[in-house]
Structure formats: C-alpha cells, structure tokens
Coordinates of C-alpha atoms in Angstrom, one line a residue:
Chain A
X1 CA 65.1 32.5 -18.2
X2 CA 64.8 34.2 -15.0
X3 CA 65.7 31.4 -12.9
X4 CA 68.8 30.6 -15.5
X5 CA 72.7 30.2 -14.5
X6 CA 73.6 33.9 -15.2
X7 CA 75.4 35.1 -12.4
X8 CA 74.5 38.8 -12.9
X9 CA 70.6 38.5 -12.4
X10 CA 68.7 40.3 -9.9
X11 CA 66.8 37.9 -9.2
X12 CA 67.4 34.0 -8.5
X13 CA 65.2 31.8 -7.7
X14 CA 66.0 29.6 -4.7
X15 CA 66.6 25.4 -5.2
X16 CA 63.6 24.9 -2.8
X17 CA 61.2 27.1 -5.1
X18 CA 57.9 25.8 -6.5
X19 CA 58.3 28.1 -9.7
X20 CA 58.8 25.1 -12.1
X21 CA 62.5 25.6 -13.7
X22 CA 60.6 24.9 -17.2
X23 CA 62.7 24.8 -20.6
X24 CA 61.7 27.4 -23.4
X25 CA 58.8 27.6 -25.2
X26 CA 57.3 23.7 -25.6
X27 CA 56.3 23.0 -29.5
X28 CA 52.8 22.7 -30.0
X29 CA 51.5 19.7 -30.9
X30 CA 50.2 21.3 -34.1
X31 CA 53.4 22.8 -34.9
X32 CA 54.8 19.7 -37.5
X33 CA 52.1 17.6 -37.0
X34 CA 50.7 18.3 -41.0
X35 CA 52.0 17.5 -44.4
X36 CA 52.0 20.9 -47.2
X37 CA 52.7 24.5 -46.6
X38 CA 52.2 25.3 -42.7
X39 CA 52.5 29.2 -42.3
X40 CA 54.2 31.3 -38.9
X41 CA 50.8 32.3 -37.2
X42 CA 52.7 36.0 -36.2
X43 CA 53.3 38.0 -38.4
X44 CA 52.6 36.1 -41.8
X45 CA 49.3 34.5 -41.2
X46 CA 48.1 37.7 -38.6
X47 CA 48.4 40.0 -41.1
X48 CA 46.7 39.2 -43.9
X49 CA 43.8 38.1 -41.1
X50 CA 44.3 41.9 -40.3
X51 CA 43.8 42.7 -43.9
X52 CA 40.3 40.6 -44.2
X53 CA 39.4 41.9 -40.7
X54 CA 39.3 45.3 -42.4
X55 CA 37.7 44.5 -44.9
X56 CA 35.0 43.1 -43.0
X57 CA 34.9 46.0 -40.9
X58 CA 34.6 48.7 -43.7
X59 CA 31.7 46.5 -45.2
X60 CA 30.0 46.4 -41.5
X61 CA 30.2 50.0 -41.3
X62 CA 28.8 50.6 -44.4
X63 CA 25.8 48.5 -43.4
X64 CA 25.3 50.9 -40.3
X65 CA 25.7 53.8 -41.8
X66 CA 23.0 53.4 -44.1
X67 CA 20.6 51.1 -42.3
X68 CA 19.8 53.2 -38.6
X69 CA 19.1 51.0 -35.6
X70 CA 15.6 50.1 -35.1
X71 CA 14.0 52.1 -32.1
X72 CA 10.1 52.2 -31.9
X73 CA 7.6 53.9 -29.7
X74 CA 7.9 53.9 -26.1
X75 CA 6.4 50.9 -24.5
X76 CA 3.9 51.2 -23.4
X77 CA 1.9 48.5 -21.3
X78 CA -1.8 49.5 -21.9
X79 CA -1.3 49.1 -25.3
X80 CA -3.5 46.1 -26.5
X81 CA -2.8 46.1 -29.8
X82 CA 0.8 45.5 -30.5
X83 CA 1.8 42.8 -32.4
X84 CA 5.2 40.8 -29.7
X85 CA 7.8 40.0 -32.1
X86 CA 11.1 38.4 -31.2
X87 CA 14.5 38.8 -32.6
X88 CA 14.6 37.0 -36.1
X89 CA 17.1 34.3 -34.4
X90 CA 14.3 33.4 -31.8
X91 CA 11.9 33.5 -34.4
X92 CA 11.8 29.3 -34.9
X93 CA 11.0 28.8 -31.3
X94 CA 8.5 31.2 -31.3
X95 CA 6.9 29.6 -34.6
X96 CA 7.5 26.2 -32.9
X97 CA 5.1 27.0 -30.3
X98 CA 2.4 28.0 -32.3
X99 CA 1.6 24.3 -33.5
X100 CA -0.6 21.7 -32.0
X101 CA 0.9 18.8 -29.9
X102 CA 3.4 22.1 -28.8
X103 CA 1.2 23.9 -27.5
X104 CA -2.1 24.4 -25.3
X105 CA -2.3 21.5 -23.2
X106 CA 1.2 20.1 -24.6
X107 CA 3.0 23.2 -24.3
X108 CA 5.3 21.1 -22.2
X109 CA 6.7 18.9 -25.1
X110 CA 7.0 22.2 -27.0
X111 CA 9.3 24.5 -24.7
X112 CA 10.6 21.6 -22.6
X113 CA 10.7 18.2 -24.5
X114 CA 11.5 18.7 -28.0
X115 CA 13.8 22.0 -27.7
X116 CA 15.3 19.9 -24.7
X117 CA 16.3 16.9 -26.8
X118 CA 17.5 19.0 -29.4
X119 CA 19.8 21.6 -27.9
X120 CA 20.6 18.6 -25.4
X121 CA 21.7 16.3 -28.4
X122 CA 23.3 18.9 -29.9
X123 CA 25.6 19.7 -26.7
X124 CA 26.2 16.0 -26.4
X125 CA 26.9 15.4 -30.0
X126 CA 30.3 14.3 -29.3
X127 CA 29.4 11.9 -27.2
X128 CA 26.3 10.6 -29.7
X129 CA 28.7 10.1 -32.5
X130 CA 31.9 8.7 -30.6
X131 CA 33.0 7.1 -34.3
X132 CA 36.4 7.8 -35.6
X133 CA 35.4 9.1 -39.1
X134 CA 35.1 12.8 -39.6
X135 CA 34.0 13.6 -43.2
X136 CA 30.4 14.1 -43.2
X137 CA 29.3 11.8 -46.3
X138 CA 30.9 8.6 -44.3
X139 CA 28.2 9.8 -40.8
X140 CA 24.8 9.8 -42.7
X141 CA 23.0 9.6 -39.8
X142 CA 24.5 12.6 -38.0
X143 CA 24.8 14.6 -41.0
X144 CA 21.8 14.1 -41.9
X145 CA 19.8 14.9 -38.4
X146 CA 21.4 18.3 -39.0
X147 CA 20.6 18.7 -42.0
X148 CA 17.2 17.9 -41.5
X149 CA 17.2 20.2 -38.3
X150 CA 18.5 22.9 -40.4
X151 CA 16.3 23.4 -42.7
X152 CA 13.5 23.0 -40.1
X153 CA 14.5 26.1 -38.6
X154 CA 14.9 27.7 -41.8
X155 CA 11.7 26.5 -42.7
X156 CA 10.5 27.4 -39.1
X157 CA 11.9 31.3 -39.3
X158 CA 10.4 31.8 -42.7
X159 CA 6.5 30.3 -41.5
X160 CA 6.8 32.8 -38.8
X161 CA 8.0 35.9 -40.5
X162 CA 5.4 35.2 -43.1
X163 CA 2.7 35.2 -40.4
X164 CA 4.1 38.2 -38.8
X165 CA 3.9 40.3 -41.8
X166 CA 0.2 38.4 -42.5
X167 CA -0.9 40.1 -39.2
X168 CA 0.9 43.3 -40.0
X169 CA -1.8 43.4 -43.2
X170 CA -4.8 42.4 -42.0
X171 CA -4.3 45.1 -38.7
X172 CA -3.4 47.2 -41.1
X173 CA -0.4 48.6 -39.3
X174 CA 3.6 48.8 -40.1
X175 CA 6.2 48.4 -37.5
X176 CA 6.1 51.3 -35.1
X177 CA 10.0 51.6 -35.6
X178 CA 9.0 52.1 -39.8
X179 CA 6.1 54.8 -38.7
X180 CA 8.4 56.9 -36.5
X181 CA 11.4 56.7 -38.8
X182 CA 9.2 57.8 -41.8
X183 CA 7.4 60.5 -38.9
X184 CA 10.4 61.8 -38.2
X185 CA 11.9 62.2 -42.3
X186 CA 8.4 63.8 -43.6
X187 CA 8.7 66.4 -40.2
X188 CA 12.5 67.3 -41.5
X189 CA 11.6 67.5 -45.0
X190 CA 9.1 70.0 -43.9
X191 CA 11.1 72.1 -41.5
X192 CA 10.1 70.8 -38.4
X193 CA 12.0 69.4 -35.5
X194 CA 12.2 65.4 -35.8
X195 CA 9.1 64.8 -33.1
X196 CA 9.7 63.4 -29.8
X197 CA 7.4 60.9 -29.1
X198 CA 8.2 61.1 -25.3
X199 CA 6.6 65.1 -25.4
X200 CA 3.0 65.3 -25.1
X201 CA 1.1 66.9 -27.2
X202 CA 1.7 70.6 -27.1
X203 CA -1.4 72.5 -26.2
X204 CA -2.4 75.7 -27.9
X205 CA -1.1 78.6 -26.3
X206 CA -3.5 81.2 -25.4
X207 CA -6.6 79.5 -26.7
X208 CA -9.1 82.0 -25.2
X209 CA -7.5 84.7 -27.8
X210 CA -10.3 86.1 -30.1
X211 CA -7.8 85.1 -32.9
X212 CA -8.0 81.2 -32.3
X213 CA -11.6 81.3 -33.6
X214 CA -10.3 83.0 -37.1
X215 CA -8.0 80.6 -36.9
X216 CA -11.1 78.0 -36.3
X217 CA -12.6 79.2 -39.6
X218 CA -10.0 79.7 -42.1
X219 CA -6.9 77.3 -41.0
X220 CA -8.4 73.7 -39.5
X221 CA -9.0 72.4 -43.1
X222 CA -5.6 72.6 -43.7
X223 CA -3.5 72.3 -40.1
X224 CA -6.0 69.6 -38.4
X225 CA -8.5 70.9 -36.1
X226 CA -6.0 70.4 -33.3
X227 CA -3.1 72.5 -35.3
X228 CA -1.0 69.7 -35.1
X229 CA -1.2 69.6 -38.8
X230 CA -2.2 67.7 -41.9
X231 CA -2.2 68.9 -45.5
X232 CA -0.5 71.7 -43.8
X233 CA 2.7 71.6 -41.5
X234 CA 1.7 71.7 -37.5
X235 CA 0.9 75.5 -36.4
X236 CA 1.7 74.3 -32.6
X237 CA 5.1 75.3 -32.5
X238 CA 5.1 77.4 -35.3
X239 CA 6.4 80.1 -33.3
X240 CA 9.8 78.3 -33.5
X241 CA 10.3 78.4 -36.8
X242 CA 9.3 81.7 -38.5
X243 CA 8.6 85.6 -36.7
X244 CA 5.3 87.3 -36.6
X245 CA 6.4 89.5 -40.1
X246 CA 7.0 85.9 -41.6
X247 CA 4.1 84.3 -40.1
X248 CA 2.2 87.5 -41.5
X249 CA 3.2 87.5 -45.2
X250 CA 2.5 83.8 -45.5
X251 CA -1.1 84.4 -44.5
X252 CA -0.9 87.7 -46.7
X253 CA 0.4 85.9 -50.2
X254 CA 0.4 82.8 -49.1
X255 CA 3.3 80.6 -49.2
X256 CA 6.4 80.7 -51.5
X257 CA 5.7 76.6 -53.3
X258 CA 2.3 78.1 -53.7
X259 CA 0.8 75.0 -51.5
X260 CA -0.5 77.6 -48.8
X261 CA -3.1 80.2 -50.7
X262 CA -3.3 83.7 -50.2
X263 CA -6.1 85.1 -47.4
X264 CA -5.6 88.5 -48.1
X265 CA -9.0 88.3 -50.1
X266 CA -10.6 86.4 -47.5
X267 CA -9.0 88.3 -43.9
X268 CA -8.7 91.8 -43.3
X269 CA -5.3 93.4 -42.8
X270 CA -6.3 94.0 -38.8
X271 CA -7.3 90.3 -38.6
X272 CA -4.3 88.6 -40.0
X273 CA -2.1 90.7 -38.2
X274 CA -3.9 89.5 -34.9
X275 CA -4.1 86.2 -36.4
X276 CA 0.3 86.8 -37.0
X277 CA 1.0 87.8 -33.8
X278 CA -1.0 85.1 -32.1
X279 CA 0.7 82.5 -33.9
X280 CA 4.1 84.0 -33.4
X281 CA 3.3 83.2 -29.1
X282 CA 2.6 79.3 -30.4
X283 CA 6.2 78.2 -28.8
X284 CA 7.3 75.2 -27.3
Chain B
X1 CA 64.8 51.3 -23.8
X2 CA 61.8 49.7 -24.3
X3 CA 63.6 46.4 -24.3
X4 CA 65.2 47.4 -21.3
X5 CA 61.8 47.7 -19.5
X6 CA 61.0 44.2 -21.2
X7 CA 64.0 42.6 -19.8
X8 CA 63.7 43.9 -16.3
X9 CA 59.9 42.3 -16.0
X10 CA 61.4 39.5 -17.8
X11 CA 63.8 39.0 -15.3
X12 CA 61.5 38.8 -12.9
X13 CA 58.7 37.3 -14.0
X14 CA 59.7 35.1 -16.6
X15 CA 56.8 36.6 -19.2
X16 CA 58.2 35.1 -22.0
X17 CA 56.9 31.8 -22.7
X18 CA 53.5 33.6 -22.0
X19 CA 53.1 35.4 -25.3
X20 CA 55.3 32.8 -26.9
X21 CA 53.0 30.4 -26.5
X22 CA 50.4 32.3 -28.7
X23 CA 52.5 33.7 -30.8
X24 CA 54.6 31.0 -32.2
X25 CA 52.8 28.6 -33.8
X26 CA 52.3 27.3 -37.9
X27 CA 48.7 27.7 -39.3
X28 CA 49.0 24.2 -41.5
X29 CA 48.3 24.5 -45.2
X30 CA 44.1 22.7 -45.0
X31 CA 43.1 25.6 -43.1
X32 CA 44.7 28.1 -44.6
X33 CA 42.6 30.2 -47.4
X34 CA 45.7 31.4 -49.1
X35 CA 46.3 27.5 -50.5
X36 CA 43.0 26.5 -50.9
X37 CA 40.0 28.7 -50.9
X38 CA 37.3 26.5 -50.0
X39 CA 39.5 26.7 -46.1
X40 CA 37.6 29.9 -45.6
X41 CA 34.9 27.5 -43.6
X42 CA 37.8 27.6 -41.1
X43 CA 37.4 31.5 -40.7
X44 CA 34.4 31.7 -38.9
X45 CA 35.2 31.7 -35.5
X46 CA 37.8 34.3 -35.9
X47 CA 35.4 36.7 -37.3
X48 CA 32.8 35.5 -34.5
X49 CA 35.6 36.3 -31.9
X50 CA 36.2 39.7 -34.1
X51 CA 32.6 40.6 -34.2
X52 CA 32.7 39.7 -30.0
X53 CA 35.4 42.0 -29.5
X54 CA 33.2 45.1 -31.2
X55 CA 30.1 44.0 -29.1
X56 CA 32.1 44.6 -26.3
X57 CA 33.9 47.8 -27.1
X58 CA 30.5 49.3 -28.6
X59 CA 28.8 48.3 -25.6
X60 CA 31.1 49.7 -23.2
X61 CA 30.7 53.2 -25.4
X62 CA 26.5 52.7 -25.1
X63 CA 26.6 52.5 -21.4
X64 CA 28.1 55.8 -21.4
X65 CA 24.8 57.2 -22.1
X66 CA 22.6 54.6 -21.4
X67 CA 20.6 54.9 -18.9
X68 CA 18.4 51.4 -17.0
X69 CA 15.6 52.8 -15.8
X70 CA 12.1 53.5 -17.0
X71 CA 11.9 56.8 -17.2
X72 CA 15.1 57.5 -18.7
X73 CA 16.1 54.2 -20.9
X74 CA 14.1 55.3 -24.3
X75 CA 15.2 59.1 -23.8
X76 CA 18.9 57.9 -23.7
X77 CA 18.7 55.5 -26.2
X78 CA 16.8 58.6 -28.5
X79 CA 19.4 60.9 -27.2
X80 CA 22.1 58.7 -27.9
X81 CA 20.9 57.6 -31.8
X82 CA 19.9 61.3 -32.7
X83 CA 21.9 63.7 -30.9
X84 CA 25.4 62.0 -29.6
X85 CA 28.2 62.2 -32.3
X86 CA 28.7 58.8 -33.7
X87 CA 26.2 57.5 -31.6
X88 CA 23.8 56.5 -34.0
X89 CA 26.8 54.7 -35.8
X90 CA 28.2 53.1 -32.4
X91 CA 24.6 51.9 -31.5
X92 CA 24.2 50.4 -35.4
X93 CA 26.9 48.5 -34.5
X94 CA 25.9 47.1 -31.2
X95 CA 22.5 46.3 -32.9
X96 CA 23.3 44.8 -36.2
X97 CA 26.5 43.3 -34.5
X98 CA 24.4 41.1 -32.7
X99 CA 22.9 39.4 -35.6
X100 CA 26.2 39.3 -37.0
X101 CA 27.6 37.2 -34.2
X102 CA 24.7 34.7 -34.4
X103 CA 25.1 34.3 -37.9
X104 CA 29.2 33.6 -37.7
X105 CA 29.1 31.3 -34.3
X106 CA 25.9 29.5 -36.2
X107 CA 28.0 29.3 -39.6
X108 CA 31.1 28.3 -37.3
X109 CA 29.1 25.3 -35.0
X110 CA 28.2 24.0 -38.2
X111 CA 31.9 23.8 -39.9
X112 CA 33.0 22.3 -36.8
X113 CA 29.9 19.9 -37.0
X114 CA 30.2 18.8 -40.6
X115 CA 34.6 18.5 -40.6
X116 CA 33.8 16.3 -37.7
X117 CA 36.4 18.4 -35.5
X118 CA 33.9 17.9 -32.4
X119 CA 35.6 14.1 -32.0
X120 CA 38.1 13.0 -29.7
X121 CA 39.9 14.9 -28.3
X122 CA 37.7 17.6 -28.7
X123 CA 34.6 17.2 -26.9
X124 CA 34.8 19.3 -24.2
X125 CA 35.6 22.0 -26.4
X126 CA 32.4 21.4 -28.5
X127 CA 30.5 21.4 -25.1
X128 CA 32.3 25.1 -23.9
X129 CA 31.8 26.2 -27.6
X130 CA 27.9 25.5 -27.0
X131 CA 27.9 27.4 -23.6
X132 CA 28.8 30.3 -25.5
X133 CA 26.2 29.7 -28.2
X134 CA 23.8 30.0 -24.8
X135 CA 25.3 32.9 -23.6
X136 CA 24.9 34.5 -26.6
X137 CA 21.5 33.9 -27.0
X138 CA 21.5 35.0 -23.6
X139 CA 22.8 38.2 -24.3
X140 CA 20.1 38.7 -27.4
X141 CA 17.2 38.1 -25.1
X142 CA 18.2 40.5 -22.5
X143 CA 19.8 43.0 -24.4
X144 CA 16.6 43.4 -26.7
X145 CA 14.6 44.9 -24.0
X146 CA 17.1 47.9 -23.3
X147 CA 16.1 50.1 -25.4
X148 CA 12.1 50.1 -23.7
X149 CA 10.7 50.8 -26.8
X150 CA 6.9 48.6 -28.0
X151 CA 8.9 45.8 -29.6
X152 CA 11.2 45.5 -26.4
X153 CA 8.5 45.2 -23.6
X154 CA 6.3 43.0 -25.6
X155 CA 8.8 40.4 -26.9
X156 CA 10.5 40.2 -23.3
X157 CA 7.1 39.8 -22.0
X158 CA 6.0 36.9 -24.3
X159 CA 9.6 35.5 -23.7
X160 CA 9.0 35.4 -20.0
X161 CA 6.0 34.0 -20.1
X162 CA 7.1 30.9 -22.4
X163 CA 9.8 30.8 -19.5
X164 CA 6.6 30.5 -16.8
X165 CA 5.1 27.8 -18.1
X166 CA 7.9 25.1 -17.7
X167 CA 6.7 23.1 -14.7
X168 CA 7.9 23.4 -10.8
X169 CA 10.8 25.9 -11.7
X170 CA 9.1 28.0 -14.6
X171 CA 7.2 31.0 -11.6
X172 CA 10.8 31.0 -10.2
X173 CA 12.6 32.1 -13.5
X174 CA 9.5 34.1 -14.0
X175 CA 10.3 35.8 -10.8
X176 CA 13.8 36.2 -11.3
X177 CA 13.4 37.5 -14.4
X178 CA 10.7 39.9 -13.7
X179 CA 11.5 40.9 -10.3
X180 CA 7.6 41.3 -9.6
X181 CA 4.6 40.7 -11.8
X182 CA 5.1 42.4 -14.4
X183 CA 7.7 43.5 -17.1
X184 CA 8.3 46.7 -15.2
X185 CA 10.9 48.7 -13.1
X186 CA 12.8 46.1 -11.8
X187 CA 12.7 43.8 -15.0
X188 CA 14.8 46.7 -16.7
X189 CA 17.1 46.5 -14.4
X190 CA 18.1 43.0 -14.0
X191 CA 18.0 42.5 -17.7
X192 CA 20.7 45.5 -17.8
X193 CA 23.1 43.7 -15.3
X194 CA 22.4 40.4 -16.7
X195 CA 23.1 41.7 -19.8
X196 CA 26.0 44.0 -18.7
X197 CA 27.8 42.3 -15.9
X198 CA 26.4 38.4 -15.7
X199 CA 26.5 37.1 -19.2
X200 CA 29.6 38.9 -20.4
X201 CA 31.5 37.7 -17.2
X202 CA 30.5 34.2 -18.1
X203 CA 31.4 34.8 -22.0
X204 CA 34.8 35.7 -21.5
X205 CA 35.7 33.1 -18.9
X206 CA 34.3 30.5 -21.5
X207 CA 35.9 32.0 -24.4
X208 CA 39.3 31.8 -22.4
X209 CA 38.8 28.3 -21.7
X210 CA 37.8 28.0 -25.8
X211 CA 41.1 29.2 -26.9
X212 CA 43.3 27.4 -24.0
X213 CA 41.6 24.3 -25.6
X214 CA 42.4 24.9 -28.8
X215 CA 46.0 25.9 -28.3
X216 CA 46.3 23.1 -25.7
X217 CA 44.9 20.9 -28.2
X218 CA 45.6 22.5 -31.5
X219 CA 43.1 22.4 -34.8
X220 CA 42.3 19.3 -35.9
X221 CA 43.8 17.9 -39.3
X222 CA 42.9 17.5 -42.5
X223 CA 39.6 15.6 -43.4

C-alpha cells in the first residue's frame, strides 16, 4: 500500500529498497481448504467466543468470591511437625516417589528414568507416531499408552491425597490454612479483631497491679490462665473493645447472652471497680 | 479522524497486512461448536490462553503489594487478602487461576493428542506447545512459595531436595535454586524473579511462536 503507484504519497519507497513490495493480504491456507459452513473469525466467530469468555469469567469469579485463597501460618523452619504438601497437580510425582524400585537406593529411576521417558516420549510423540492416520481408534498403541498413563496419574493423585489426609488423622491436625481461617471467623463472630499470627503474644499490661491476682481468682476458669481466652473471649486486648463503665457492668451483671455470670455476689463494689479499670489499660 | 491517523501510519508503515493477517480468516465448520457441539474439544486452548491472560494481569496487580522478602512476604500477602480492596478477589484469582490453566492446557494436550493434530506438519508446534506445559509447571513450583506461609516453605523444600538428588547436576540446581543451604532469604527471592521475570519472558515468546504456527500452519482438518 504504502509503497503503491499513487502519486500523492508522502512517502515512496525507492526501486533499490529491501521492503518487499508484497501483494495484499495472502489467503491462508485454511481459508477454503474445508468442506461445510466455515465462519469470518472477526467479528462473527469473536463474538460469540466473547460471549462464552464471559461466561466463564462470571463463573470464575463466583468461585473466588466464595472460596478465599489459601494462606497458612508463617513458615516457619523449626517447625518439625508439618506435614510438606505439593500443589494437587504435582501431587503424582510426589506419590510416585514414595514407591519401591523409585525410591531409596533407586531414586534415580524414579525422578530421572521413568519421569524422563515419559515427559521425553511425550515431547517427542510426533516423532514416535510418524503414521498418517489421525483418529485415535485406528493408533491403539498410542492411544492407548495415554490412556494407560492417564489414569496412572489419576490413580497416582488420588493414592497420595488419600495418604495425605491419612496423616492429617492420625497427627491429629487440619491444614494450618483451615485452623487460621476458622481462628480468624470464631474471633469475628465474637468481636474480636481477626488475629494476626505475625503479632506475638500480647503480654498483660501492668501485671504487678494488686487487681491481676483478683483477676487470678475469679477470671482464669473462664479467659485461660494467660487471658488470651477460652470459654471466654481473650481479656488481653480487651481494653480495645469496651470502656472501663462497660468493662464494669459486665463484671457487675454479668454479660447481656447471659454466658458471663454476675460477680457482684462474689466481688465487692471497690474490687470490681479496680478489677474495671485495670482491664480498661489491657490495650494493644 | 481516527482514520486519518490510521492512514497516515499506514502510509508509512504499511500496518495493514499486520492485523489482516489475524483478523481475516474462516473458523471451518468441524471446529466450530455452533454446528456441532461435541467441537467444543477444540475450545480449550483459547480458554487456556484466556485464563493466561488473567494470570498475567492479576499478577501484575499482586506485585503491587507484594513484597519478596522474608520479613515482609506473608505480611503483604495478609495485608493484601484482608485489608486491600479487591485484593482478596484479585489474589483468588491468581491462586485458583493457576489450577485452572493446568486443567485447560492438560484437557487441551490431550484433544490435540487424541484428534491426532500433533502429525505432520505439526510437530514442532506440539514440541513448543509442551515447552509451555514446562513453563507452566514452572511457574506453579515457584510461584507456590511466595506467599511464605508452612505449606510454601515446606513443599519448595521437599521439591528442592527431589531436585538434589539427580546425579552430577542435581547440588547445582540445588544451589541455584536455593541460593545457599537452605530455603531461606535468597531462595525467596530468586523464586520471585523466576517466577516474575524468567518464566513469563519465556512463556510469552513460546506462546508467540504457538500462534505464528498455527496461523502459519492453520488447524488441522477434519478427522
């Protein structure tokens, strides 16, 4: 186009140019190359793509809006205890290498050799099955390698989560990513902030003060003997939430549910006023 | 006015052809699920390229507030799912999208597999087709340790030990990997370049040459 015969361009290209002097647009090879109904790729075909890429977006959304990303504790190196775990898509190899023959003194054959001839047959595959024939039934052997191979990983990634949620029972633990999600819903339910796990334990302010050792007697079987709570919600931090008057008539009449009891039988007015505006300092 | 423009870098630079070339060709009738439904099969690499394309753009909105180092990577990653507006929904999508495009480039590899569209002429496509399967798996590995949480450290740490015990080259991958003796400091951040700047450089420079194929090439015809 640009290097045309119009007189009135700005531009012409020069006979001694490299810039090829191309026709127009070459037909693709696919363009009438099939029998039936071929459809323009833009805008027929693009569009109703469009319409099914929406679709599929609204439906991933969805998904994500319900279903939070994962995100556990931390890491922490020390820890002895935690059970590795690999993406589900890894989780074949890993199962893989749990066997004998793949593992130990083989381990060679099992993360060299075997995933070697597989992922290396499967990158040469055109070059394994060089026949003309396409449709699967007429290529047993090729079809049925990979069919074979699927359903060993399938079998494979079903072994190993299996196993994994074995050893999840007998340790007696769920993922730390379940604990801290469920942490952090009972805390909000409750009033509290959601807990940071990267905060250390809060310390008790003002621990030498004559009412932490009321506190000692009538709260610990309740709020943990640490205050970071049990039955009852934490009383670190407390001073957050509610003001020495509030603090005061919830030890007074206990509180509104009735799950707190009164202690207005069992402290004196001086003491739970002490006990209040102790409390009240118990910030963070 | 806007045609104007056009013309005037036509002119010049003879664009044309360019988007020509993509734009104007006929999706025949076998792979097309408006005539026959079962031609769906043929719809998974688009949605693998589609799911690609919001890996990228969600990642490029976590690294905003992401932050590879040890100190700092689980804070951001809790600051961004709890506190950032949308954050939790952008990093949902990052997370869950990564499944996704496993899922559709495995359901894709094997459509291409069974249809026998792999054949001549075809085979280096296949070939750059399973690069990108690599890359991909690439990208799961090293992203999966970003967010430094228990299951991060401890799968990346299992992962690089397999690594170590190959033969002769195993402590150097090790090594690289690690960058010391441990999953630690510098681990985090060379999985976060790898994962950032390496493998995405290499995934879009193989997906290019993936679709110049199959333009060059077109999609193979009915079975």
């Amino acid at each position: 186009m640009a290097h045309g015969h119009k007189s009135n361009e700005k531009v012409v290209f020069v006979g001694d140019s490299r810039v090829k002097k191309a026709g127009m647009f070459q037909t693709p090879p696919d363009y009438t190359a099939f029998p039936g109904k071929s459809e323009a790729f833009i805008p027929n075909f693009l569009l109703k793509e469009w319409m099914v890429g929406c679709v599929v977006l609204v439906g991933f959304l969805v998904w994500v809006i319900a279903e939070p990303a994962p995100l556990g504790y931390p890491a922490d190196p020390t820890n002895a205890s935690f059970i590795p775990m690999p993406d589900w898509y890894f989780l074949f190899l890993y199962q893989f290498l749990k066997y004998p023959y793949v593992s130990q003194d083989y381990v060679l054959l099992g993360t060299m050799g075997i995933p070697g001839i597989m992922f290396g047959a499967l990158m040469l595959a055109p070059f394994l099955d060089t026949g003309k024939e396409r449709r699967f039934y007429r290529r047993p052997i090729a079809s049925s390698l990979m069919l074979l191979t699927l359903a060993s990983c399938v079998y494979l990634t079903v072994v190993s989560w299996d196993h994994y949620q074995h050893m999840l029972a007998e340790n007696n633990t769920i993922p730390e990513h379940h604990e801290r999600a469920d942490k952090a819903r009972e805390a909000i339910e409750r009033g509290e902030p959601r807990p940071n796990p990267l905060k250390k334990a809060a310390a008790i302010i003002e621990a030498d003060d004559p009412a932490m050792s009321i506190a000692q007697a009538q709260c610990i079987g309740c709020h943990a003997a640490d205050f970071s709570g049990a039955v009852g919600p934490a009383l670190i931090g407390v001073g957050n939430r509610m003001t020495q008057e509030e603090i005061a008539a919830i030890i007074t009449n206990g509180s509104e549910n009735g799950a707190m009891p009164h202690f207005n039988d069992k402290l004196s007015a001086e003491e739970i006023d002490q006990l209040a505006v102790w409390l009240a300092k118990q910030t963070q | 006015m806007f045609k104007n423009v056009y013309n005037w870098i036509d002119e010049r630079l003879d664009i044309t052809p360019l988007w020509r070339d993509v734009a104007d060709h006929e999706v025949p009738e076998h792979v097309n699920p408006a005539h026959h439904f079962s031609a769906f099969v043929y719809c998974f690499g688009g949605l693998t390229f589609f799911i690609t394309v919001i890996q990228i753009l969600s990642g490029m909105f976590l690294t905003m507030y992401y932050v590879p180092d040890i100190i700092h990577a689980y804070a951001s990653v809790d600051f961004l799912q709890h506190q950032v507006a949308f954050g939790q929904i952008v990093r949902g999508m990052h997370h869950f999208g990564a499944s996704l495009v496993i899922v559709m480039m495995f359901l894709h590899t094997l459509r291409v597999f069974f249809t026998g569209s792999y054949k001549a002429p075809r085979e280096m496509n296949w070939v750059v087709g399973m690069l990108i399967f690599f890359i991909m798996l690439g990208l799961g590995f090293t992203g999966y340790l970003l967010p430094w949480d228990n299951k991060a450290y401890y799968a990346t740490k299992v992962g690089v030990e397999i690594a170590a015990s190959v033969p002769y080259i195993g402590p150097y991958i090790a090594d690289f990997l690690y960058g010391g003796d441990i999953v630690g400091a510098q681990t985090l951040t060379r999985f976060f370049a790898i994962h950032v700047f390496f493998l995405p450089g290499a995934l879009i420079a193989m997906l290019a040459a993936h679709f110049l194929m199959i333009r060059k090439q077109g999609i193979s015809g009915p079975l």
